[in-house]
mmCIF file of C-alpha atoms in Angstrom:
data_model
loop_
_atom_site.group_PDB
_atom_site.id
_atom_site.type_symbol
_atom_site.label_atom_id
_atom_site.label_comp_id
_atom_site.label_asym_id
_atom_site.label_seq_id
_atom_site.Cartn_x
_atom_site.Cartn_y
_atom_site.Cartn_z
ATOM 1 C CA MET A 1 168.728 -79.774 -28.164
ATOM 2 C CA LEU A 2 165.750 -77.479 -28.818
ATOM 3 C CA LYS A 3 164.278 -78.550 -25.490
ATOM 4 C CA ILE A 4 167.530 -77.631 -23.748
ATOM 5 C CA MET A 5 167.703 -74.236 -25.461
ATOM 6 C CA SER A 6 164.154 -73.405 -24.326
ATOM 7 C CA ASN A 7 165.164 -73.821 -20.687
ATOM 8 C CA LYS A 8 163.809 -71.075 -18.429
ATOM 9 C CA TRP A 9 167.262 -70.148 -17.181
ATOM 10 C CA ILE A 10 168.589 -69.568 -20.682
ATOM 11 C CA GLN A 11 165.567 -67.432 -21.463
ATOM 12 C CA LEU A 12 166.132 -65.451 -18.276
ATOM 13 C CA PHE A 13 169.755 -64.736 -19.181
ATOM 14 C CA PHE A 14 168.822 -63.668 -22.709
ATOM 15 C CA GLU A 15 166.105 -61.344 -21.420
ATOM 16 C CA SER A 16 168.374 -59.820 -18.770
ATOM 17 C CA LYS A 17 171.274 -59.468 -21.242
ATOM 18 C CA ILE A 18 173.653 -61.141 -18.809
ATOM 19 C CA PRO A 19 176.763 -62.516 -20.582
ATOM 20 C CA PHE A 20 176.916 -66.307 -20.245
ATOM 21 C CA CYS A 21 178.104 -69.460 -21.973
ATOM 22 C CA ILE A 22 176.721 -72.983 -22.121
ATOM 23 C CA HIS A 23 178.772 -76.103 -21.472
ATOM 24 C CA LYS A 24 177.795 -79.678 -22.176
ATOM 25 C CA LEU A 25 179.348 -82.638 -20.410
ATOM 26 C CA TYR A 26 178.813 -86.139 -21.712
ATOM 27 C CA LYS A 27 178.425 -88.793 -19.016
ATOM 28 C CA GLY A 28 181.804 -89.660 -17.555
ATOM 29 C CA ASP A 29 183.394 -86.395 -18.683
ATOM 30 C CA ALA A 30 184.669 -83.825 -16.198
ATOM 31 C CA LEU A 31 185.314 -80.108 -15.827
ATOM 32 C CA ILE A 32 188.204 -78.781 -13.726
ATOM 33 C CA PHE A 33 187.823 -75.510 -11.813
ATOM 34 C CA LYS A 34 190.376 -73.485 -9.894
ATOM 35 C CA PHE A 35 190.040 -70.217 -8.005
ATOM 36 C CA TYR A 36 189.611 -67.146 -10.225
ATOM 37 C CA THR A 37 190.858 -63.731 -9.090
ATOM 38 C CA ASN A 38 189.159 -61.587 -11.736
ATOM 39 C CA CYS A 39 185.854 -63.122 -12.764
ATOM 40 C CA LYS A 40 184.268 -65.147 -9.985
ATOM 41 C CA PRO A 41 182.264 -67.708 -11.964
ATOM 42 C CA LEU A 42 178.931 -69.167 -10.978
ATOM 43 C CA ILE A 43 177.564 -72.255 -12.700
ATOM 44 C CA ILE A 44 173.935 -73.304 -12.923
ATOM 45 C CA VAL A 45 173.329 -76.989 -13.553
ATOM 46 C CA PHE A 46 170.086 -76.765 -15.490
ATOM 47 C CA TYR A 47 169.930 -80.290 -16.906
ATOM 48 C CA GLY A 48 171.593 -83.534 -15.801
ATOM 49 C CA THR A 49 173.449 -84.852 -12.760
ATOM 50 C CA VAL A 50 177.036 -84.393 -11.553
ATOM 51 C CA TYR A 51 179.173 -85.156 -8.540
ATOM 52 C CA ILE A 52 181.853 -82.810 -7.234
ATOM 53 C CA MET A 53 185.273 -83.724 -5.866
ATOM 54 C CA LYS A 54 187.724 -81.449 -4.064
ATOM 55 C CA VAL A 55 191.180 -82.556 -5.236
ATOM 56 C CA PHE A 56 194.458 -81.713 -3.490
ATOM 57 C CA THR A 57 197.820 -81.366 -5.212
ATOM 58 C CA ASN A 58 199.085 -84.501 -3.418
ATOM 59 C CA GLY A 59 196.461 -86.538 -5.280
ATOM 60 C CA GLU A 60 194.017 -87.000 -2.400
ATOM 61 C CA SER A 61 190.385 -86.053 -2.972
ATOM 62 C CA ILE A 62 187.204 -85.464 -0.973
ATOM 63 C CA PHE A 63 183.657 -85.974 -2.200
ATOM 64 C CA LEU A 64 181.534 -82.842 -1.749
ATOM 65 C CA ALA A 65 178.100 -83.377 -3.261
ATOM 66 C CA ILE A 66 175.870 -84.858 -5.934
ATOM 67 C CA LEU A 67 173.969 -82.091 -7.718
ATOM 68 C CA THR A 68 171.134 -82.230 -10.201
ATOM 69 C CA GLY A 69 169.092 -79.724 -12.217
ATOM 70 C CA ASN A 70 168.461 -76.273 -10.699
ATOM 71 C CA SER A 71 171.638 -76.422 -8.619
ATOM 72 C CA LEU A 72 174.321 -73.781 -8.283
ATOM 73 C CA ILE A 73 178.077 -74.385 -8.274
ATOM 74 C CA ASP A 74 180.194 -71.669 -6.651
ATOM 75 C CA PHE A 75 183.915 -72.210 -6.050
ATOM 76 C CA SER A 76 184.872 -68.570 -5.445
ATOM 77 C CA VAL A 77 184.640 -68.747 -1.666
ATOM 78 C CA ASN A 78 187.781 -70.799 -1.021
ATOM 79 C CA SER A 79 190.604 -68.476 -2.054
ATOM 80 C CA PHE A 80 192.828 -69.186 0.959
ATOM 81 C CA ASP A 81 193.848 -72.651 -0.240
ATOM 82 C CA SER A 82 193.547 -72.040 -3.975
ATOM 83 C CA ASP A 83 197.203 -72.999 -4.610
ATOM 84 C CA TYR A 84 196.669 -76.464 -3.173
ATOM 85 C CA ILE A 85 193.307 -77.572 -4.514
ATOM 86 C CA TYR A 86 191.078 -77.709 -7.536
ATOM 87 C CA TYR A 87 187.530 -78.907 -8.065
ATOM 88 C CA LYS A 88 186.446 -81.681 -10.390
ATOM 89 C CA VAL A 89 182.860 -81.801 -11.642
ATOM 90 C CA VAL A 90 182.036 -85.204 -13.155
ATOM 91 C CA ALA A 91 178.872 -85.939 -15.146
ATOM 92 C CA LEU A 92 176.862 -89.010 -14.135
ATOM 93 C CA GLU A 93 174.720 -88.414 -17.229
ATOM 94 C CA ASN A 94 174.718 -85.901 -20.076
ATOM 95 C CA THR A 95 174.655 -82.544 -18.322
ATOM 96 C CA TYR A 96 174.280 -78.904 -19.342
ATOM 97 C CA PHE A 97 175.618 -75.857 -17.487
ATOM 98 C CA ILE A 98 175.227 -72.110 -17.691
ATOM 99 C CA LYS A 99 178.458 -70.363 -16.710
ATOM 100 C CA PHE A 100 178.511 -66.649 -15.904
ATOM 101 C CA CYS A 101 180.315 -64.090 -13.740
ATOM 102 C CA TRP A 102 178.718 -62.890 -10.546
ATOM 103 C CA LEU A 103 179.732 -59.281 -11.280
ATOM 104 C CA ASP A 104 178.016 -59.449 -14.696
ATOM 105 C CA TYR A 105 174.891 -60.770 -13.036
ATOM 106 C CA ILE A 106 174.794 -57.915 -10.529
ATOM 107 C CA THR A 107 175.483 -55.357 -13.258
ATOM 108 C CA HIS A 108 172.888 -56.542 -15.781
ATOM 109 C CA PHE A 109 169.923 -57.986 -13.951
ATOM 110 C CA LYS A 110 166.905 -55.684 -14.173
ATOM 111 C CA TYR A 111 164.261 -57.424 -12.153
ATOM 112 C CA LEU A 112 164.193 -58.407 -8.507
ATOM 113 C CA SER A 113 162.639 -61.741 -9.512
ATOM 114 C CA THR A 114 165.902 -62.825 -11.153
ATOM 115 C CA LEU A 115 167.773 -62.398 -7.883
ATOM 116 C CA VAL A 116 165.026 -64.206 -5.985
ATOM 117 C CA LYS A 117 165.280 -67.149 -8.396
ATOM 118 C CA LEU A 118 169.028 -67.292 -7.850
ATOM 119 C CA LEU A 119 168.507 -67.338 -4.071
ATOM 120 C CA ASP A 120 166.155 -70.284 -4.564
ATOM 121 C CA LEU A 121 169.036 -72.109 -6.278
ATOM 122 C CA PHE A 122 171.316 -71.383 -3.336
ATOM 123 C CA ARG A 123 168.767 -72.826 -0.910
ATOM 124 C CA TYR A 124 168.163 -75.931 -3.025
ATOM 125 C CA THR A 125 171.902 -76.474 -3.501
ATOM 126 C CA LEU A 126 172.585 -76.229 0.235
ATOM 127 C CA GLN A 127 169.929 -78.890 0.769
ATOM 128 C CA GLN A 128 171.643 -81.172 -1.746
ATOM 129 C CA TYR A 129 175.018 -80.639 -0.054
ATOM 130 C CA GLU A 130 173.449 -81.536 3.289
ATOM 131 C CA ASN A 131 171.811 -84.672 1.872
ATOM 132 C CA SER A 132 175.092 -85.692 0.222
ATOM 133 C CA SER A 133 177.033 -85.224 3.476
ATOM 134 C CA TYR A 134 175.198 -88.181 5.059
ATOM 135 C CA ILE A 135 177.043 -90.486 2.663
ATOM 136 C CA LEU A 136 180.359 -89.805 4.409
ATOM 137 C CA SER A 137 178.883 -89.748 7.919
ATOM 138 C CA HIS A 138 179.507 -93.493 8.347
ATOM 139 C CA LYS A 139 182.895 -94.941 9.231
ATOM 140 C CA SER A 140 182.553 -98.272 7.444
ATOM 141 C CA THR A 141 182.702 -98.628 3.677
ATOM 142 C CA ARG A 142 179.653 -100.906 3.676
ATOM 143 C CA TYR A 143 177.453 -98.312 5.318
ATOM 144 C CA ARG A 144 178.806 -95.543 3.081
ATOM 145 C CA VAL A 145 177.966 -97.553 -0.030
ATOM 146 C CA ILE A 146 174.502 -98.366 1.330
ATOM 147 C CA GLN A 147 173.901 -94.706 2.198
ATOM 148 C CA LEU A 148 174.959 -93.703 -1.333
ATOM 149 C CA LEU A 149 172.548 -96.200 -2.878
ATOM 150 C CA LEU A 150 169.742 -94.966 -0.621
ATOM 151 C CA PHE A 151 170.504 -91.401 -1.688
ATOM 152 C CA LEU A 152 170.505 -92.294 -5.389
ATOM 153 C CA CYS A 153 167.246 -94.230 -5.057
ATOM 154 C CA ARG A 154 165.558 -91.388 -3.207
ATOM 155 C CA GLU A 155 166.762 -88.612 -5.516
ATOM 156 C CA PHE A 156 166.776 -90.325 -8.915
ATOM 157 C CA GLY A 157 165.329 -93.833 -8.632
ATOM 158 C CA ILE A 158 162.623 -95.133 -10.950
ATOM 159 C CA LEU A 159 160.097 -97.374 -9.196
ATOM 160 C CA ASN A 160 159.285 -100.609 -11.021
ATOM 161 C CA ASN A 161 157.136 -103.145 -9.141
ATOM 162 C CA ASN A 162 159.238 -104.341 -6.170
ATOM 163 C CA TYR A 163 162.527 -102.667 -7.078
ATOM 164 C CA ILE A 164 164.035 -99.292 -7.930
ATOM 165 C CA ILE A 165 166.360 -98.656 -10.862
ATOM 166 C CA ILE A 166 169.073 -96.024 -10.649
ATOM 167 C CA PRO A 167 168.609 -94.544 -14.139
ATOM 168 C CA PHE A 168 172.198 -93.764 -15.093
ATOM 169 C CA GLU A 169 175.509 -95.576 -15.219
ATOM 170 C CA ILE A 170 177.452 -95.667 -11.975
ATOM 171 C CA SER A 171 180.634 -97.703 -12.025
ATOM 172 C CA GLN A 172 182.176 -99.239 -8.941
ATOM 173 C CA LYS A 173 185.119 -96.896 -9.464
ATOM 174 C CA THR A 174 182.716 -93.941 -9.218
ATOM 175 C CA ILE A 175 181.231 -95.425 -6.054
ATOM 176 C CA SER A 176 184.735 -95.679 -4.594
ATOM 177 C CA TYR A 177 185.451 -92.016 -5.455
ATOM 178 C CA ILE A 178 182.251 -90.789 -3.856
ATOM 179 C CA THR A 179 182.533 -92.924 -0.721
ATOM 180 C CA GLY A 180 186.280 -92.336 -0.348
ATOM 181 C CA SER A 181 186.884 -96.064 -0.297
ATOM 182 C CA ASN A 182 189.220 -98.548 -1.908
ATOM 183 C CA PRO A 183 187.756 -99.987 -5.169
ATOM 184 C CA ILE A 184 188.511 -103.532 -3.992
ATOM 185 C CA THR A 185 186.550 -102.955 -0.783
ATOM 186 C CA VAL A 186 183.658 -101.416 -2.725
ATOM 187 C CA ASN A 187 183.613 -104.474 -4.996
ATOM 188 C CA LYS A 188 183.375 -106.723 -1.930
ATOM 189 C CA VAL A 189 180.474 -104.657 -0.554
ATOM 190 C CA ILE A 190 178.582 -104.819 -3.856
ATOM 191 C CA ARG A 191 179.142 -108.576 -4.061
ATOM 192 C CA TYR A 192 177.900 -108.911 -0.480
ATOM 193 C CA LEU A 193 174.693 -107.013 -1.323
ATOM 194 C CA ILE A 194 174.214 -109.063 -4.490
ATOM 195 C CA ASN A 195 174.710 -112.370 -2.644
ATOM 196 C CA ARG A 196 172.128 -111.285 -0.075
ATOM 197 C CA LEU A 197 169.698 -110.614 -2.978
ATOM 198 C CA LEU A 198 169.462 -106.959 -1.927
ATOM 199 C CA VAL A 199 170.703 -105.402 -5.176
ATOM 200 C CA LYS A 200 171.486 -106.410 -8.729
ATOM 201 C CA TYR A 201 174.410 -104.921 -10.616
ATOM 202 C CA ILE A 202 174.411 -105.144 -14.414
ATOM 203 C CA VAL A 203 178.130 -104.986 -15.106
ATOM 204 C CA LYS A 204 178.070 -104.178 -18.833
ATOM 205 C CA LYS A 205 175.601 -101.326 -18.410
ATOM 206 C CA ARG A 206 176.876 -100.349 -14.928
ATOM 207 C CA ILE A 207 173.277 -100.067 -13.758
ATOM 208 C CA LEU A 208 172.200 -100.790 -10.206
ATOM 209 C CA ILE A 209 168.822 -102.184 -9.190
ATOM 210 C CA CYS A 210 167.818 -102.058 -5.523
ATOM 211 C CA TYR A 211 165.145 -104.533 -4.413
ATOM 212 C CA SER A 212 162.578 -103.819 -1.706
ATOM 213 C CA SER A 213 164.553 -106.127 0.596
ATOM 214 C CA PHE A 214 167.453 -103.662 0.370
ATOM 215 C CA PHE A 215 165.393 -100.951 2.065
ATOM 216 C CA SER A 216 164.239 -103.353 4.779
ATOM 217 C CA TYR A 217 167.875 -104.304 5.357
ATOM 218 C CA SER A 218 168.952 -100.661 5.633
ATOM 219 C CA GLN A 219 166.200 -99.968 8.175
ATOM 220 C CA ASP A 220 167.218 -102.971 10.245
ATOM 221 C CA LYS A 221 170.753 -101.581 10.263
ATOM 222 C CA THR A 222 169.355 -98.116 11.208
ATOM 223 C CA ILE A 223 170.895 -96.495 8.109
ATOM 224 C CA THR A 224 168.780 -93.468 7.279
#
């Protein structure tokens, strides 16, 4: 906890006297956000990893992005459909946020460098949204699941000899949410990849291991 509290963003907010609060999400937990008319909140993910879903009142949902540390969450731009949607931020691992109001930030910041740092977050976050969008660019569930695994390996994977470990739990239900696919179909895709000795899925720990053959397979299928 001391390491978290020494984070540069927290120090910056203390020094600038900008009102803020800290939230912690345990892995698997979620925060729900709707449009705010008074205080337009901004959220800095300064530790951990989350994925964001746009949820409609009819129960349908759309995957938006996977975000990690030094990302910015801003839901204040979509006021026109605020009565029909909300946003769900789900932690893939223990995650910490700084939540503050944009108006407070403008009112209290004293140094140009603080604004520049925030712009850096916007740029990095846009890049993560763009990278995440490739997951849904494929029509078939198989290719969406493969693209998701490639994304997770590239962004978070830990290299170990001839395979890469995705270092946090990711259930098949989570994979189905992110890829917008039926859980039964996702299960079939995972079994297919396992039978081809491309990945290994440790069910109890919900940990995925992608072998080097998986990346050769994805290149042969021109999935990039």
